Coordinates of C-alpha atoms in Angstrom, one line a residue:
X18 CA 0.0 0.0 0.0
X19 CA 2.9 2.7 0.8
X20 CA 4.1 1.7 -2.1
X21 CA 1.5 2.2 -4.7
X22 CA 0.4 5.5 -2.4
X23 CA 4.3 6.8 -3.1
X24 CA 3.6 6.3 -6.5
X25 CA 0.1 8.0 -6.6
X26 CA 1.8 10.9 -4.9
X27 CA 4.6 11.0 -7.4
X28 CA 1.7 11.3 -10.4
X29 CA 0.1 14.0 -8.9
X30 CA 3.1 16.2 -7.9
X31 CA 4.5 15.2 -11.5
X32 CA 1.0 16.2 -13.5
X33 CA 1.2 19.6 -11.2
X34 CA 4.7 20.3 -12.3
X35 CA 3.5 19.8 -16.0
X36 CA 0.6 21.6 -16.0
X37 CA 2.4 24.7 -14.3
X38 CA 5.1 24.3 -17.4
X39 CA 2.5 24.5 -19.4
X40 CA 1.3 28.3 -18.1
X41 CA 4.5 29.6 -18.7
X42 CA 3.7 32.4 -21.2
X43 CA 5.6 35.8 -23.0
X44 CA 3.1 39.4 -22.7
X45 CA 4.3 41.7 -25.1
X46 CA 3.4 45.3 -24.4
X47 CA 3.7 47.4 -27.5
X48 CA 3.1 51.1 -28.7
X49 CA 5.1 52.7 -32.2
X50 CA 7.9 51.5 -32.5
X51 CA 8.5 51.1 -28.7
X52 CA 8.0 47.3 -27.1
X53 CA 9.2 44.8 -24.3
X54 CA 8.3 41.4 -23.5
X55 CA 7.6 40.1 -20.0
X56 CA 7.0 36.5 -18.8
X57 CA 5.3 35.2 -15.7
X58 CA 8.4 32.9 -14.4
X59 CA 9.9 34.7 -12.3
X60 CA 7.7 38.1 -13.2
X61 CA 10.9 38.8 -15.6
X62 CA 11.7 41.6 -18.3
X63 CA 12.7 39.7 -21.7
X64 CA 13.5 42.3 -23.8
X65 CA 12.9 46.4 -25.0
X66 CA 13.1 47.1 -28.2
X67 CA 14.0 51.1 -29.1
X68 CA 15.1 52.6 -32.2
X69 CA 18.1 54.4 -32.3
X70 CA 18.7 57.7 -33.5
X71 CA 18.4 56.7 -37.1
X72 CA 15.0 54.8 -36.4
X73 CA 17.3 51.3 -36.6
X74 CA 15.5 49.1 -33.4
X75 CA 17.7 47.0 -31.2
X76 CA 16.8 44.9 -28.3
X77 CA 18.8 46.9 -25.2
X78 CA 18.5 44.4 -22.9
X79 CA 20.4 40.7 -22.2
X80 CA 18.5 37.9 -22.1
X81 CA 17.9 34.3 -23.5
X82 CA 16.1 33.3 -26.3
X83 CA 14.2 30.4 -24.9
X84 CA 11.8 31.1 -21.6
X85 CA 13.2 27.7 -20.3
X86 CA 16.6 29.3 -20.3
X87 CA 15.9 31.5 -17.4
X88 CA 14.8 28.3 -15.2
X89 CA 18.2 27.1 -14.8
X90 CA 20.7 31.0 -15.2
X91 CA 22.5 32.3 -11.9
X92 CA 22.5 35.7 -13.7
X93 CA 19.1 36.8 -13.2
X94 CA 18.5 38.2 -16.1
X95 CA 15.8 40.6 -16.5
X96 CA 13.9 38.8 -13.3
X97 CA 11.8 40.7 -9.8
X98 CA 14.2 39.5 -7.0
X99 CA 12.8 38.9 -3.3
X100 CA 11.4 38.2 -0.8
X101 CA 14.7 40.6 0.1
X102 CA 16.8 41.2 -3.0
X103 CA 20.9 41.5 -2.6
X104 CA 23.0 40.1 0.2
X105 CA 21.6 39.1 4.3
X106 CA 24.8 38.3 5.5
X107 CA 25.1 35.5 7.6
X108 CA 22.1 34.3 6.1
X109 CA 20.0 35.3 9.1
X110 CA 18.6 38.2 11.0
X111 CA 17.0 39.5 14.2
X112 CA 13.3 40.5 14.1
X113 CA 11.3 41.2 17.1
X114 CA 13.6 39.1 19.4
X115 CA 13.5 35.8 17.0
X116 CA 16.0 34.9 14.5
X117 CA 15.6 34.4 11.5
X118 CA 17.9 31.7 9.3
X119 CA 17.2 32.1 6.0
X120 CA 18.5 30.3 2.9
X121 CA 22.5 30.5 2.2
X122 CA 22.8 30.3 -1.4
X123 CA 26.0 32.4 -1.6
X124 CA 28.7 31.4 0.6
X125 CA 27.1 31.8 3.3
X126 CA 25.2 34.7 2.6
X127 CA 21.2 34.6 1.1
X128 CA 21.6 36.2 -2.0
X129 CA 18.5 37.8 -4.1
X130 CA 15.8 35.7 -1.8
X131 CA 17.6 32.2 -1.5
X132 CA 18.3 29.4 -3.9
X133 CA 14.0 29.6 -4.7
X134 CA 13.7 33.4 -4.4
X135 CA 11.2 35.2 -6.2
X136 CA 12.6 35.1 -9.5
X137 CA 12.5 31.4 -9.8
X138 CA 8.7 30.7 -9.3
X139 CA 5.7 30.9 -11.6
X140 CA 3.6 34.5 -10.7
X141 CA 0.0 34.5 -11.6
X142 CA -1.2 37.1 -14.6
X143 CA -3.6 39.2 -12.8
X144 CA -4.1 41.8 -15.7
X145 CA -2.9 42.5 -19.2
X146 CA -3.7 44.6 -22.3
X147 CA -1.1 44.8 -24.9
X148 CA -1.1 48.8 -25.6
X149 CA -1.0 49.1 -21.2
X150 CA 0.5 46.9 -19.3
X151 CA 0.7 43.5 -17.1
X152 CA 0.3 42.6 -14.0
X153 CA 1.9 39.7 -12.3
X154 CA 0.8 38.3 -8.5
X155 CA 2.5 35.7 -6.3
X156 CA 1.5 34.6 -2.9
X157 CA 4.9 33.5 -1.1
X158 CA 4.3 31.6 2.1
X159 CA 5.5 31.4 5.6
X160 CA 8.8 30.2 6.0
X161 CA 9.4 30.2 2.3
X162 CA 13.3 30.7 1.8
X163 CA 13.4 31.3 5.9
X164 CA 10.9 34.4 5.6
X165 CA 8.5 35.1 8.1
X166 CA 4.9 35.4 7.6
X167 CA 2.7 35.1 4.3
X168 CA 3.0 37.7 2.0
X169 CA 0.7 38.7 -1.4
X170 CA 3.3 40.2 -4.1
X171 CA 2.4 42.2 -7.2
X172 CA 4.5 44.1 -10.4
X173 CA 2.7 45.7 -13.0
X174 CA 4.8 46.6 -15.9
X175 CA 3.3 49.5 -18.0
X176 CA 3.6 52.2 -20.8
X177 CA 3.3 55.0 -20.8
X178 CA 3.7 57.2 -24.1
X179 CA 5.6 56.1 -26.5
X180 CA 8.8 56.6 -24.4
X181 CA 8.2 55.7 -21.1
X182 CA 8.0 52.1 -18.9
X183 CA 6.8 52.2 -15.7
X184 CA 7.0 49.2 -12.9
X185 CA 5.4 49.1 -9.7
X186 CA 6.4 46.9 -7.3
X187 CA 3.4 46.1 -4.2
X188 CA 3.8 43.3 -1.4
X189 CA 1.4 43.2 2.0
X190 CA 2.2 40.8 5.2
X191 CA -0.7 38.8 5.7
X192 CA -0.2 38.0 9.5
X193 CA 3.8 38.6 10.7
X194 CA 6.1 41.4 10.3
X195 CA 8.7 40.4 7.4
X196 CA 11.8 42.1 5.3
X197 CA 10.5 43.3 2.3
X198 CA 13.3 44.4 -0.2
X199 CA 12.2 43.7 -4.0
X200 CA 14.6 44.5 -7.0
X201 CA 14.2 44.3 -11.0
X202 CA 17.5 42.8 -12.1
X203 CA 17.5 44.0 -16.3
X204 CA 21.1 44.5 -17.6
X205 CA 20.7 47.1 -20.2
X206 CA 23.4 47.7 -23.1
X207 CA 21.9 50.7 -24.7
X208 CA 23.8 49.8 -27.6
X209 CA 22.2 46.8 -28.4
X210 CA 22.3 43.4 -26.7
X211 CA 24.5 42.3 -28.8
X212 CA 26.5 45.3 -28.8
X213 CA 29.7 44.7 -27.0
X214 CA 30.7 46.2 -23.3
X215 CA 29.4 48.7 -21.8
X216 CA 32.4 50.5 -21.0
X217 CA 31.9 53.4 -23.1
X218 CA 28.3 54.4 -22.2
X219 CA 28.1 57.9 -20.3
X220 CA 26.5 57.4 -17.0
X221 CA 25.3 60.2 -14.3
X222 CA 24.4 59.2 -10.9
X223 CA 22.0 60.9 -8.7
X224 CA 24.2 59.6 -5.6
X225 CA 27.1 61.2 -3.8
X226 CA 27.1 58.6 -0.8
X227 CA 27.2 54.7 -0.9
X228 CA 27.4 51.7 1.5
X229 CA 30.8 50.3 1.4
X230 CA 31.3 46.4 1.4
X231 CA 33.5 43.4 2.7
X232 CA 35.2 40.8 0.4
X233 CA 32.0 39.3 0.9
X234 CA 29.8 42.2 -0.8
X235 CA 28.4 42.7 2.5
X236 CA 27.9 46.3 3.9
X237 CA 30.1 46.7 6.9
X238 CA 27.1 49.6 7.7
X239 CA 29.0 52.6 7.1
X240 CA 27.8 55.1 4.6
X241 CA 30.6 57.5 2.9
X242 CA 30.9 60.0 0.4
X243 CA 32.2 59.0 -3.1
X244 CA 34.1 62.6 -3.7
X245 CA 37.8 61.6 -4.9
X246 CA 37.4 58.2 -5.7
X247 CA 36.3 55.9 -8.6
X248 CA 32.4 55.8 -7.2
X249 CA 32.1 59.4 -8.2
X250 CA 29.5 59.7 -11.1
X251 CA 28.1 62.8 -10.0
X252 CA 29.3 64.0 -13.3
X253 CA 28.3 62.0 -16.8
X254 CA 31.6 60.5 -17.3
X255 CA 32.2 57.2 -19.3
X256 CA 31.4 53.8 -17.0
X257 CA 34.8 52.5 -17.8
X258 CA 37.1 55.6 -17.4
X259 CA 38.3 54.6 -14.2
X260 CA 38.2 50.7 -14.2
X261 CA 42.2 50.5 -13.7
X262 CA 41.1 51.9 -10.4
X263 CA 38.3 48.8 -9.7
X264 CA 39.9 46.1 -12.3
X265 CA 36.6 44.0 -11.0
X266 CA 34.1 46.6 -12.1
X267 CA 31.0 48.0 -10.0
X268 CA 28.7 46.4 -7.7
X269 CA 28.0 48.7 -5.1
X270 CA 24.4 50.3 -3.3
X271 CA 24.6 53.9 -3.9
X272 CA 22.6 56.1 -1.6
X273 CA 19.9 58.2 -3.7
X274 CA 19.9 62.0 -3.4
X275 CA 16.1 62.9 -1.8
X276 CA 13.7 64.8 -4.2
X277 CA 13.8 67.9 -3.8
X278 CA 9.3 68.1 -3.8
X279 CA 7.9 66.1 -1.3
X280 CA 5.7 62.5 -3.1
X281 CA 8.1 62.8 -6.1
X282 CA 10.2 60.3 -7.4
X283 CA 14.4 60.7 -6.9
X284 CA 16.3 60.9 -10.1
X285 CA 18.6 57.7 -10.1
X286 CA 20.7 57.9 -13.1
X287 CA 20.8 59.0 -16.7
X288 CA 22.9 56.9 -19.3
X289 CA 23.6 57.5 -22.8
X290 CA 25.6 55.6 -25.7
X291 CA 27.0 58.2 -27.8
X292 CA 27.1 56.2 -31.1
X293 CA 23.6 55.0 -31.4
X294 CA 22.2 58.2 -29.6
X295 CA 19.9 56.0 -27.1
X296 CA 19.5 57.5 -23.7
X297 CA 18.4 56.0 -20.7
X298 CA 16.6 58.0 -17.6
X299 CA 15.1 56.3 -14.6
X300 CA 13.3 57.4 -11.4
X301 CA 12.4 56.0 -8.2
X302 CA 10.9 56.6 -4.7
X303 CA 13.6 53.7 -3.0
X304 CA 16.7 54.9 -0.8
X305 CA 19.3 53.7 -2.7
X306 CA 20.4 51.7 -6.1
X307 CA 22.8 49.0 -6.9
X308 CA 25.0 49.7 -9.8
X309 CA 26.5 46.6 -11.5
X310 CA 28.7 46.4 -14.3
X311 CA 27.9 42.4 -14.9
X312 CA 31.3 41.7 -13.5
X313 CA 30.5 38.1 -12.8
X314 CA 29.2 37.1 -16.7
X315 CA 31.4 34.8 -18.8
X316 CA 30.9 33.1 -22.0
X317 CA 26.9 33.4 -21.2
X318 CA 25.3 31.7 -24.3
X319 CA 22.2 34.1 -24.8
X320 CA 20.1 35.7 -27.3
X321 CA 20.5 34.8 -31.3
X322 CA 23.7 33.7 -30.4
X323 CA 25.1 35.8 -28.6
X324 CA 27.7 35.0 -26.3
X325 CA 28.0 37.7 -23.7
X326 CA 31.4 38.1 -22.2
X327 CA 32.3 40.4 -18.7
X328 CA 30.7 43.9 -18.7
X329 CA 28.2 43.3 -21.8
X330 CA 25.3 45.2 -19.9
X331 CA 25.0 46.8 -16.9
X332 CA 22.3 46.6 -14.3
X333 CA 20.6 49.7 -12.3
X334 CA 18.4 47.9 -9.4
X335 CA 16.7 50.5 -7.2
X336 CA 16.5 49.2 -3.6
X337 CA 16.4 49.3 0.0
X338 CA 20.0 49.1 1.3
X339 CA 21.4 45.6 1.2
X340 CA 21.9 43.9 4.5
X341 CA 19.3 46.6 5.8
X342 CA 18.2 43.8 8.5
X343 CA 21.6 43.8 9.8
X344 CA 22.1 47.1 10.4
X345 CA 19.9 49.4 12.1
X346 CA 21.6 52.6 10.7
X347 CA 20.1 51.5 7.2
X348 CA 16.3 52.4 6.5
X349 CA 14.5 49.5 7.9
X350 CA 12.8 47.2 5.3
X351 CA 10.1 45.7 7.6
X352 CA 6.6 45.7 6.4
X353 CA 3.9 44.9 9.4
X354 CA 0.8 44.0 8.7
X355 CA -1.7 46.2 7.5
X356 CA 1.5 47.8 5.9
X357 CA 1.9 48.1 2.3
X358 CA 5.9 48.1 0.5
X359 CA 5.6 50.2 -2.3
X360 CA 8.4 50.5 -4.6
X361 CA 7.9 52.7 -8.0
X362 CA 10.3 52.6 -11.0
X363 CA 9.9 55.1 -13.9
X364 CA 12.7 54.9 -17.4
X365 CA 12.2 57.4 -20.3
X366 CA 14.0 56.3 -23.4
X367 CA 14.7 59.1 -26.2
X368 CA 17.4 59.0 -28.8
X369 CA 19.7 61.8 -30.6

């Protein structure tokens, strides 16, 4: 009998793993001659598609060209990261006298949400109309990862324009206080995917402090100005101008200068690629962003071919700081319940 039950069990679960493959879908949003592509694994960004400033399109962002591609990458390409995107050193923390072990997928550090974060599960379409936007919804449980408490998760990509892409980012605590940290991982080569580095790219950052890290990429909690060093964007100067200075590129949480009106959005960064005339703007209403410079990418097998090699793209996540639950000096990143994380991201796209 526990035999042929064992069995029975392994049907079902296997018929449930099928039939969840088989809801695995791309949502195109599209208006002009501006699109992008989203599926519901993992609530990820496939592709934009912008012309350039002689009308040519080009996909700017790296990706794969199959869905089932992104089951199985450690880059996380294009993907929502959580429960707490980044690094929770130690792979634990402290919350309301409990602690909290959760999932050390990186040494022994939780990176991005754990080996089964957010960007590894199948969201639920809640909404979608090609000339607007989609909305995506996951319901992440207790304990999932090492979290606390049951949480209800949303991001709803939209257009607006013909030049604009917006993403809002919701979650609510059912029934504990949690860590709610969620970023959007898309490495960007405005070039072109298939461009080459990014080195050349002009990039101006709305940040003049940032959170220095260990050897570990773990904040050690201070915060320090970036005046005199390599950090300093606060000028548009070209990404890879002072790289004999960090020979391993960026990956560092910038601390966001406050908006200047009160309920607007901070100006993060603008970038631009001088040959193609492409120029990226994005906004936010998070703390800080992690600048990346996809130092870790080697001989990545991705899109038509492509084969993208260190620095091909770079990535602007706006965040909470990393480690935040480690450090009360940070802006805290617990959500009670009857508490709502909100976390707005707005990118203009023009070319000249």
């Amino acid at each position: 009998m526990a035999n042929i039950f064992s069995f029975c069990v392994f049907i079902v679960l296997s018929s449930l793993c099928f039939s969840k493959a088989q809801h695995v879908k791309v949502y195109e949003l599209k208006r002009g001659y501006f699109s992008a592509k989203f599926t519901n694994y993992g609530a990820t960004m496939l592709s934009v598609i912008l012309p350039d400033k002689t009308g040519k399109l080009d996909d700017v962002v790296l990706g794969y060209d199959l869905v089932n591609d992104y089951k199985n990458d450690t880059t996380y390409f294009g993907a929502i990261v959580g429960r707490v995107a980044n690094r929770i050193g130690g792979a634990k923390f402290i919350l309301n006298g409990v602690t909290y072990k959760t999932d050390a997928n990186d040494g022994k550090n939780t990176l991005h949400g754990g080996s089964k974060g957010f960007s590894d599960v199948l969201w639920t379409v809640k909404s979608y109309k090609k000339h607007s936007h989609v909305t995506f919804s996951y319901e992440s449980f207790d304990g999932e990862e090492g979290f606390p408490g049951n949480l209800s998760v949303s991001v709803t990509y939209m257009l607006l324009h013909k030049n604009k892409l917006a993403v809002k980012m919701m979650a609510k605590p059912l029934n504990k206080p949690t860590p709610v940290n969620l970023a959007l991982h898309t490495y960007w080569n405005l070039g072109g995917h298939n461009s080459g580095d990014i080195m050349s790219h002009t990039l101006k950052l709305f940040g003049s402090k940032i959170t220095p890290v260990d050897s570990e990429l773990i904040p050690t909690g201070e915060i320090v100005p970036v005046r005199k060093t390599p950090y300093d964007f606060r000028r548009p100067r070209e990404i890879g101008s002072k790289f004999d200075q960090l020979p391993h590129g960026y990956d560092i949480n910038y601390v966001l200068h406050k908006s200047r009106r009160s309920r607007h959005l901070r100006k993060v960064a603008v970038v631009v690629e001088s040959k193609c005339g492409r120029k990226m703007e994005l906004w936010t209403n998070m703390p800080g962003v992690q600048f990346y410079t996809s130092n870790m990418l080697k001989n990545e097998k991705g899109k038509n071919g492509t084969v993208y090699g260190k620095h091909a793209g770079f990535c602007l996540e706006t965040q909470g700081f990393p480690d935040a639950v480690n450090h009360p000096n940070f802006p805290s990143q617990i959500v009670k319940p009857r508490g709502i994380y909100k976390h707005f991201m707005v990118y203009r796209f023009t070319a000249h």
